[in-house]
PDB file as gemmi writes it, atoms N, CA and C in Angstrom:
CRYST1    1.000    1.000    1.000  90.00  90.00  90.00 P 1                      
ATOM      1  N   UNK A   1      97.982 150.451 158.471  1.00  0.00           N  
ATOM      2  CA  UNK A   1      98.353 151.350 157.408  1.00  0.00           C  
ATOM      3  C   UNK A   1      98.659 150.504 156.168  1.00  0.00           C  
ATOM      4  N   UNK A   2      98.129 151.141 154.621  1.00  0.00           N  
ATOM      5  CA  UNK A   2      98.272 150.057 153.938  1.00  0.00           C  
ATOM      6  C   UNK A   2      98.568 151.243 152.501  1.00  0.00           C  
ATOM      7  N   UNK A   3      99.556 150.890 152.617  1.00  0.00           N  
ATOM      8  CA  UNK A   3     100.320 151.516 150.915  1.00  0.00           C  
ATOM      9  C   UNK A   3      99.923 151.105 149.762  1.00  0.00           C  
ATOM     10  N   UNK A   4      99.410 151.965 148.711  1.00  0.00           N  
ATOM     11  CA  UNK A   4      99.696 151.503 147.177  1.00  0.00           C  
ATOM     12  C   UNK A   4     100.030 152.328 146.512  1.00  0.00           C  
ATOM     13  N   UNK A   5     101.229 152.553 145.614  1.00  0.00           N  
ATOM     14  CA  UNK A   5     101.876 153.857 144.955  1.00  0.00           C  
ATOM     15  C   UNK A   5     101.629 155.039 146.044  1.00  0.00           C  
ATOM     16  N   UNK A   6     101.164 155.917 145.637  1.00  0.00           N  
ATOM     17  CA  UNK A   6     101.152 157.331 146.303  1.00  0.00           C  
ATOM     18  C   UNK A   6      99.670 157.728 147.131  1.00  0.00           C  
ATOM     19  N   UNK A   7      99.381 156.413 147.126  1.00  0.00           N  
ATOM     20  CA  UNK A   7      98.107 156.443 148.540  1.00  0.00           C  
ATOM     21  C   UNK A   7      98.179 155.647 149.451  1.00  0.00           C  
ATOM     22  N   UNK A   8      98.282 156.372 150.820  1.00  0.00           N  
ATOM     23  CA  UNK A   8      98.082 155.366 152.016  1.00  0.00           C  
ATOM     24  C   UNK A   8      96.558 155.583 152.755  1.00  0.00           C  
ATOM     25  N   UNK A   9      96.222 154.387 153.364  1.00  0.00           N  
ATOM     26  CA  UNK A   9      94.801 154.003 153.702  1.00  0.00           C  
ATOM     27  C   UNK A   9      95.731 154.040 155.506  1.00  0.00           C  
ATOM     28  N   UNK A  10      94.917 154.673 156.138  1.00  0.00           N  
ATOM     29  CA  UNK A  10      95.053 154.939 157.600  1.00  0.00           C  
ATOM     30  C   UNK A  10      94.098 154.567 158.839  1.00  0.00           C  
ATOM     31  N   UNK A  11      94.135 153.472 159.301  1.00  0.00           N  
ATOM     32  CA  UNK A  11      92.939 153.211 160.372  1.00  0.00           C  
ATOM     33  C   UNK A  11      92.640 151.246 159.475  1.00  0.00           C  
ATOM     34  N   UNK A  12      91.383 151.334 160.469  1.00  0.00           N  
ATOM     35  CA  UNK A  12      90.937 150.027 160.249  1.00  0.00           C  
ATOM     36  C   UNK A  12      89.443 149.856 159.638  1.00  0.00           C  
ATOM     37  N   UNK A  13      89.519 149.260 158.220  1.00  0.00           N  
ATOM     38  CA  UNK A  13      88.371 149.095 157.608  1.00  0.00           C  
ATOM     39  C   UNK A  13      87.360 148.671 158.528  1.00  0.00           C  
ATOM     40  N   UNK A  14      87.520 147.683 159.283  1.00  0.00           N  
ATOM     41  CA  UNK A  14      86.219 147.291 160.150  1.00  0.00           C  
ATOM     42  C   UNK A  14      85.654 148.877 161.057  1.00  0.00           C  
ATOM     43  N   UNK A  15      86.403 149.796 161.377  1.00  0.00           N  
ATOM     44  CA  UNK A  15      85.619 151.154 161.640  1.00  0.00           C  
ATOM     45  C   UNK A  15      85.118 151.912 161.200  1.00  0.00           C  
ATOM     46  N   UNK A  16      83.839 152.665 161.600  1.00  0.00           N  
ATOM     47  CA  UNK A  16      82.887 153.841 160.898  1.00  0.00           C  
ATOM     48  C   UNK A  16      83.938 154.539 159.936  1.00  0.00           C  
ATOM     49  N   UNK A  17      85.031 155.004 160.190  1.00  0.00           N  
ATOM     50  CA  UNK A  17      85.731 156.063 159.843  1.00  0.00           C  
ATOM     51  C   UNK A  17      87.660 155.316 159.460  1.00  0.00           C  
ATOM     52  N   UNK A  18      87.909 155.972 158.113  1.00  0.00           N  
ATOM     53  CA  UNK A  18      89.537 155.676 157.601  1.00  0.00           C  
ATOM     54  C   UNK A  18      90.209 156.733 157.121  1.00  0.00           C  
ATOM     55  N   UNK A  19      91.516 157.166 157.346  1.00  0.00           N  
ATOM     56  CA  UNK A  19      92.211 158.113 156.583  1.00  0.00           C  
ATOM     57  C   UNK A  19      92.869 157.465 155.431  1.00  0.00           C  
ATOM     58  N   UNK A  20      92.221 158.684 153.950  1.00  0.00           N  
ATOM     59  CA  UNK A  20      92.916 158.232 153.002  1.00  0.00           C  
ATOM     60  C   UNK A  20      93.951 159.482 152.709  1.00  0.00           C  
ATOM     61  N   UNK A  21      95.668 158.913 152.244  1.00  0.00           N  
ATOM     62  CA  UNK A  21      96.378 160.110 152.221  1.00  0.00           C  
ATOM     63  C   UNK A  21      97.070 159.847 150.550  1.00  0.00           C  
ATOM     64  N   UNK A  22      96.831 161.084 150.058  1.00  0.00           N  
ATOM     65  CA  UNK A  22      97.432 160.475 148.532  1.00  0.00           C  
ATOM     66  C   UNK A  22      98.433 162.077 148.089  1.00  0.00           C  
ATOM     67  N   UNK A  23      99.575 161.232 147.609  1.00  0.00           N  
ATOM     68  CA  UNK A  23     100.627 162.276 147.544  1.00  0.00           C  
ATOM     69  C   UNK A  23     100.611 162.658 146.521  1.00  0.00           C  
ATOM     70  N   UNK A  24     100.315 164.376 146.279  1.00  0.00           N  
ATOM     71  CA  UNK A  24     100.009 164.764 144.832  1.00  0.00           C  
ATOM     72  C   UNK A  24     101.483 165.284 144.489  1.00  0.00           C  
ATOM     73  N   UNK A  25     102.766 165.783 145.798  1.00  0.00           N  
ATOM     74  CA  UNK A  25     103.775 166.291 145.270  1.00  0.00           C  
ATOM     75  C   UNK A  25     104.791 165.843 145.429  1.00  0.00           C  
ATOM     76  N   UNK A  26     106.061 165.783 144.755  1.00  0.00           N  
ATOM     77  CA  UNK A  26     107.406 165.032 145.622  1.00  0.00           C  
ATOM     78  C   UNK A  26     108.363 166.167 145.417  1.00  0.00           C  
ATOM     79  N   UNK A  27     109.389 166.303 145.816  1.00  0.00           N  
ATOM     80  CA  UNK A  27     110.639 166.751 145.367  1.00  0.00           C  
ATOM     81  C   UNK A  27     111.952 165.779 145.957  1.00  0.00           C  
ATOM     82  N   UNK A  28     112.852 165.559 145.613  1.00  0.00           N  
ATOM     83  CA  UNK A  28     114.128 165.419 145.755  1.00  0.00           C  
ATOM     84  C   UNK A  28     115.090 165.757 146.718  1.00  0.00           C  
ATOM     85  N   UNK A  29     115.633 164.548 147.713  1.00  0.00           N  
ATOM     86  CA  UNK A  29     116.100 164.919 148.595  1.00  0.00           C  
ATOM     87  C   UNK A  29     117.391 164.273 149.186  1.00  0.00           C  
ATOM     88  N   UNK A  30     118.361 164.332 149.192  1.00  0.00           N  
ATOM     89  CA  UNK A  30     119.708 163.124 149.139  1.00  0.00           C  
ATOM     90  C   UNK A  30     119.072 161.772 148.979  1.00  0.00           C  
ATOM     91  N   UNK A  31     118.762 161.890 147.332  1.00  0.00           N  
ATOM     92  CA  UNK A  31     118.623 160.430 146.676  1.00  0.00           C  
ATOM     93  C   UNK A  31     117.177 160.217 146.761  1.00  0.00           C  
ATOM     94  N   UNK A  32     116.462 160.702 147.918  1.00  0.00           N  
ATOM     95  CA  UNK A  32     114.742 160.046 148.222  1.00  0.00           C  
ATOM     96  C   UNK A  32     114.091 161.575 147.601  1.00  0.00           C  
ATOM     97  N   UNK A  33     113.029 160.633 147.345  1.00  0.00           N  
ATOM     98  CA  UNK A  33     111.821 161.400 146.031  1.00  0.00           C  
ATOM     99  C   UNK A  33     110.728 161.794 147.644  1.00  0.00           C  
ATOM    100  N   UNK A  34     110.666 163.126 148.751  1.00  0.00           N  
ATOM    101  CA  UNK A  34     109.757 162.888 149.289  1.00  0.00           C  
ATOM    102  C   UNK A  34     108.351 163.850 149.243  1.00  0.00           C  
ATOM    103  N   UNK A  35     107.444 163.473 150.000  1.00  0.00           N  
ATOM    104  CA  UNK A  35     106.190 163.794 149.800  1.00  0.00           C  
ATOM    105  C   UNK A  35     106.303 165.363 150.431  1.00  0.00           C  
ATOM    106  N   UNK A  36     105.665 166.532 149.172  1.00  0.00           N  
ATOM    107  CA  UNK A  36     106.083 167.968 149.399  1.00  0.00           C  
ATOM    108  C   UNK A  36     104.686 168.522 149.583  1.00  0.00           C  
ATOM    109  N   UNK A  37     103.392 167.540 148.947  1.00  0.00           N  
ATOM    110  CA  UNK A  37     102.025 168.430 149.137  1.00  0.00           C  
ATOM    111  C   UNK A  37     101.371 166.954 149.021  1.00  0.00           C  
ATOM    112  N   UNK A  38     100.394 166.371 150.219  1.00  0.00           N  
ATOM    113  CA  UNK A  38      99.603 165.382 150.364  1.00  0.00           C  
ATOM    114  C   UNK A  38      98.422 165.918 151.095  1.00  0.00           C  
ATOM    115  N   UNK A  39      97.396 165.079 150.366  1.00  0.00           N  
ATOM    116  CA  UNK A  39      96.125 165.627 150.130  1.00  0.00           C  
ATOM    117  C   UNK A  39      95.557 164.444 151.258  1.00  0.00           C  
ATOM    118  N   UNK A  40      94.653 164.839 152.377  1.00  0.00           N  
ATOM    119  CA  UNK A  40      94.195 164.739 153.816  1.00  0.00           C  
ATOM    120  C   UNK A  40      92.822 164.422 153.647  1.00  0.00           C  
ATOM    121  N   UNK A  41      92.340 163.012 153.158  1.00  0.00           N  
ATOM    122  CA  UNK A  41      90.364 162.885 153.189  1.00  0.00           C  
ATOM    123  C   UNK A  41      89.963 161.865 154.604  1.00  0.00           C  
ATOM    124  N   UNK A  42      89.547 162.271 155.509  1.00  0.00           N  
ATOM    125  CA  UNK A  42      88.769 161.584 156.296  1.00  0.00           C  
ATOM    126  C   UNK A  42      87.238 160.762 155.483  1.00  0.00           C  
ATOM    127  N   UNK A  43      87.407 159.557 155.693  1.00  0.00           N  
ATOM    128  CA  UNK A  43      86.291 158.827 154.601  1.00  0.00           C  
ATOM    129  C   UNK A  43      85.491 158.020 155.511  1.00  0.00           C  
ATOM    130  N   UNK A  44      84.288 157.791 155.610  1.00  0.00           N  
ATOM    131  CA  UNK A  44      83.402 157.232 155.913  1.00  0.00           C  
ATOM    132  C   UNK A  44      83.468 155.977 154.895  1.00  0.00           C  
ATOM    133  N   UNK A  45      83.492 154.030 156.062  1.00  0.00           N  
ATOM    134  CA  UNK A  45      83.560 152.724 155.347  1.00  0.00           C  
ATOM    135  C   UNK A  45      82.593 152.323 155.075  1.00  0.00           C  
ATOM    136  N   UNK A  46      81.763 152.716 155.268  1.00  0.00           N  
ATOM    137  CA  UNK A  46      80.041 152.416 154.389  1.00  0.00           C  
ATOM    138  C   UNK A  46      79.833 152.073 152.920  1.00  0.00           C  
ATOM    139  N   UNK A  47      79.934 150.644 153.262  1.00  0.00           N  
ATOM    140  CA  UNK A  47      80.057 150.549 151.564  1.00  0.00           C  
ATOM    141  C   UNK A  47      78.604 150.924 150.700  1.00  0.00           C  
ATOM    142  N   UNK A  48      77.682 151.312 151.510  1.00  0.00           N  
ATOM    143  CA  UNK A  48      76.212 151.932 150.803  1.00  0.00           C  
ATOM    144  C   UNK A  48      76.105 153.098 150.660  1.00  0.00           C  
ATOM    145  N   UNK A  49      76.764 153.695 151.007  1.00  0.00           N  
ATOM    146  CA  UNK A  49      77.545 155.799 151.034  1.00  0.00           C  
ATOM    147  C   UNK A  49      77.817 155.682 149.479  1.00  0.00           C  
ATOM    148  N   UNK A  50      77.391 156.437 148.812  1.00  0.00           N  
ATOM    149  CA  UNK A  50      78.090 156.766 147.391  1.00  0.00           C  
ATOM    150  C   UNK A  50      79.353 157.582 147.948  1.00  0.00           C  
ATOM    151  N   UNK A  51      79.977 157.668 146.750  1.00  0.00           N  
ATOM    152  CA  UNK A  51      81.565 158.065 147.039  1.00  0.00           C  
ATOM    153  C   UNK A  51      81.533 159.780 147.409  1.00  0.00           C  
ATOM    154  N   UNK A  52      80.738 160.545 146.912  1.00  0.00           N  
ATOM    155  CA  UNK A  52      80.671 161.673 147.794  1.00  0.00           C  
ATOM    156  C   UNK A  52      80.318 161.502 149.097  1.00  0.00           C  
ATOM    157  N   UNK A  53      79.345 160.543 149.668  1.00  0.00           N  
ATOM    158  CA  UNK A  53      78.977 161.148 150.879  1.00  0.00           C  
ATOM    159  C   UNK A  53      80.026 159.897 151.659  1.00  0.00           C  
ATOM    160  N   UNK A  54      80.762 159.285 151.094  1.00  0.00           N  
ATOM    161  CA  UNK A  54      82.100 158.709 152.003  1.00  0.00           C  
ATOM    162  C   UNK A  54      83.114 159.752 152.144  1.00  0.00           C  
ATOM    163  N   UNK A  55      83.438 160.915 151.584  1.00  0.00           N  
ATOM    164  CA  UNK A  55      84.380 162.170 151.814  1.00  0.00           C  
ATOM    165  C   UNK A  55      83.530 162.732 153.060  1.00  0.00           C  
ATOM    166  N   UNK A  56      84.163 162.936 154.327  1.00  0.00           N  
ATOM    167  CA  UNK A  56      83.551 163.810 155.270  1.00  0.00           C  
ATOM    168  C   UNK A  56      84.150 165.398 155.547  1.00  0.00           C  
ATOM    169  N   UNK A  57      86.314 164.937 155.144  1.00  0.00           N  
ATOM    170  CA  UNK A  57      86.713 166.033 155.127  1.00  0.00           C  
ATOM    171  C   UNK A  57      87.889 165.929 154.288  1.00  0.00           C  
ATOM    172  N   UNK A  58      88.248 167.022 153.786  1.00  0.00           N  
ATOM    173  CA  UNK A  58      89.474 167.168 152.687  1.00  0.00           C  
ATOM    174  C   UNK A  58      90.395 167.895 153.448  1.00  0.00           C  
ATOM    175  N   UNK A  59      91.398 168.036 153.445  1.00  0.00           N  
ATOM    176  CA  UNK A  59      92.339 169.257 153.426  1.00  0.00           C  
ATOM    177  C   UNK A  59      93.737 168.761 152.828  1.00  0.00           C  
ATOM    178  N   UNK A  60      94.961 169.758 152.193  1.00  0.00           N  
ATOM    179  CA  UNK A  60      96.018 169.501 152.046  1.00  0.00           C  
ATOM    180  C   UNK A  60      96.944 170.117 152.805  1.00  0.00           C  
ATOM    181  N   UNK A  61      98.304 169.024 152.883  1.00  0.00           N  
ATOM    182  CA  UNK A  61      99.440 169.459 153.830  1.00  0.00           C  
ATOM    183  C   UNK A  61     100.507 169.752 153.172  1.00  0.00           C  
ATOM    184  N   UNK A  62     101.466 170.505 153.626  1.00  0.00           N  
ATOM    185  CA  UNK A  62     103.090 170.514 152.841  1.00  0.00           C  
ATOM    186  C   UNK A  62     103.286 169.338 154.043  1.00  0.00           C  
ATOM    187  N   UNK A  63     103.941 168.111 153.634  1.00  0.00           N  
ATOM    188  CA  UNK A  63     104.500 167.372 153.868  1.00  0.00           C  
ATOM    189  C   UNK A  63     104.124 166.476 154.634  1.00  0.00           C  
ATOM    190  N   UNK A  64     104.549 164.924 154.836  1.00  0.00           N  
ATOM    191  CA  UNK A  64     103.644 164.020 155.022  1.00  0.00           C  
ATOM    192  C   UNK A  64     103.638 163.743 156.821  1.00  0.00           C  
ATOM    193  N   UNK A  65     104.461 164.763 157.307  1.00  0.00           N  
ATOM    194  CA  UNK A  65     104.348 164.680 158.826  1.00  0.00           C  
ATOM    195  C   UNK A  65     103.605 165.534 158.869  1.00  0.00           C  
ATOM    196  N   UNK A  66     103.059 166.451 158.265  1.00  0.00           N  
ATOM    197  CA  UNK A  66     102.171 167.639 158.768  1.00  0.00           C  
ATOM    198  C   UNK A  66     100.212 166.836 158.375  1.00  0.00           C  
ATOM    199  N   UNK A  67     100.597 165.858 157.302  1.00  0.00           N  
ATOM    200  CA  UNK A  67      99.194 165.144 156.751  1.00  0.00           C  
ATOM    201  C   UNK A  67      99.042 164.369 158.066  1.00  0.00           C  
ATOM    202  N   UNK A  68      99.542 163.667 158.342  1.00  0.00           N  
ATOM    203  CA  UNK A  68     100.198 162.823 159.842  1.00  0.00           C  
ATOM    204  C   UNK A  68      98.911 163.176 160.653  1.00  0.00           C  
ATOM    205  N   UNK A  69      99.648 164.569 160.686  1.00  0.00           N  
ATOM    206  CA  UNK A  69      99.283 165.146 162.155  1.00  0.00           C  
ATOM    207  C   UNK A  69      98.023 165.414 162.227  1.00  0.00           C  
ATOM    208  N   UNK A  70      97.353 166.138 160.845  1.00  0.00           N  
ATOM    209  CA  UNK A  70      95.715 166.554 160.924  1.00  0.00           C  
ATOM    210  C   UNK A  70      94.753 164.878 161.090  1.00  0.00           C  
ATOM    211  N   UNK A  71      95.514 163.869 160.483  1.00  0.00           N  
ATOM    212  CA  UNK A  71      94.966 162.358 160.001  1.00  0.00           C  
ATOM    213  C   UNK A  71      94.495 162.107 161.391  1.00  0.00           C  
ATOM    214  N   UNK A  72      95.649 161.847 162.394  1.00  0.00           N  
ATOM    215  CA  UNK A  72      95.622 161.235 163.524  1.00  0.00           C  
ATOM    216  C   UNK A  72      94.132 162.401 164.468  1.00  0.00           C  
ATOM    217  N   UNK A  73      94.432 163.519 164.460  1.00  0.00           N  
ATOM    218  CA  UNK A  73      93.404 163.998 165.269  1.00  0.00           C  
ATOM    219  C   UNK A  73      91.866 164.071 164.544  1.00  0.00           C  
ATOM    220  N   UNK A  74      91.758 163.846 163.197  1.00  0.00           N  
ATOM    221  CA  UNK A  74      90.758 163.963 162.823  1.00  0.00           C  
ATOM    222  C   UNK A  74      89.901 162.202 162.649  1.00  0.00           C  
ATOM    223  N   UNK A  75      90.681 161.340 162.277  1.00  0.00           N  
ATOM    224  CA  UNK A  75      90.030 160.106 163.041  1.00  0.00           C  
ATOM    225  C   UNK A  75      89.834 159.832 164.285  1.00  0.00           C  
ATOM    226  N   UNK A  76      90.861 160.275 165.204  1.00  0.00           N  
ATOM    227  CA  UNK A  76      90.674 160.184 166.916  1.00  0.00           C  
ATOM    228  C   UNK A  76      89.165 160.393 167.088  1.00  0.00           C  
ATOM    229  N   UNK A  77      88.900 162.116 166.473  1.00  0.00           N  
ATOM    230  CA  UNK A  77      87.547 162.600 167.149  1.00  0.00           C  
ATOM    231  C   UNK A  77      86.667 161.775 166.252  1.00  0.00           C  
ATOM    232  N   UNK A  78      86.389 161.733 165.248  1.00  0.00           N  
ATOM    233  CA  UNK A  78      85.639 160.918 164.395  1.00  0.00           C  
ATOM    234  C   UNK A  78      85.522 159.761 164.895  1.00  0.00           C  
ATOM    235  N   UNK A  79      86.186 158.885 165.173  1.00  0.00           N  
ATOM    236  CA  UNK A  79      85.743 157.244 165.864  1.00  0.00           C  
ATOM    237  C   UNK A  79      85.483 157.727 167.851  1.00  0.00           C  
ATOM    238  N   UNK A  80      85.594 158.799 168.149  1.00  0.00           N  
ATOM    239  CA  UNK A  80      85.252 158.815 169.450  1.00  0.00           C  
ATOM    240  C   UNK A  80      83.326 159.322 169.387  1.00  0.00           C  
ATOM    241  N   UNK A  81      82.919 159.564 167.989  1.00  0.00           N  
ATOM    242  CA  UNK A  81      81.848 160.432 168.042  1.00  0.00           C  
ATOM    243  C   UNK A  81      81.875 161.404 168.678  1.00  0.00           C  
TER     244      UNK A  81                                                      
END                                                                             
């Protein structure tokens, strides 16, 4: 997992398939700023894929355990083919 500002990269570049998660919302919460709406792209690492056909799937979550949750099952099946 690899952080920069309000995008995390999920999985391992050397595989067909990476989750990218980028936090479009925050709100305020005893003191922590946390993630209220994060946006869910399953991406194909093909660096010869133009950048549309590296998006395989989009979706958004309220909150970053719920992005979590679609991330983990949607690379699982994706790197299992």
């Amino acid at each position: 997992m690899v952080r920069n500002g309000d995008t995390i990269y999920y999985g391992n570049m050397s595989d067909e398939y990476v989750i990218m998660l980028r936090i479009t919302s925050k709100k305020p919460f005893e003191g922590y700023d946390l993630a209220s709406k994060v946006v869910v792209q399953l991406l194909r690492t093909d660096p010869d894929a133009s950048a549309k056909e590296r998006v395989v799937k989009t979706s958004e979550k309220k909150g970053l355990f719920a992005a979590m949750d679609i991330a983990e099952i949607w690379l699982d099946r994706a790197l299992r083919g």
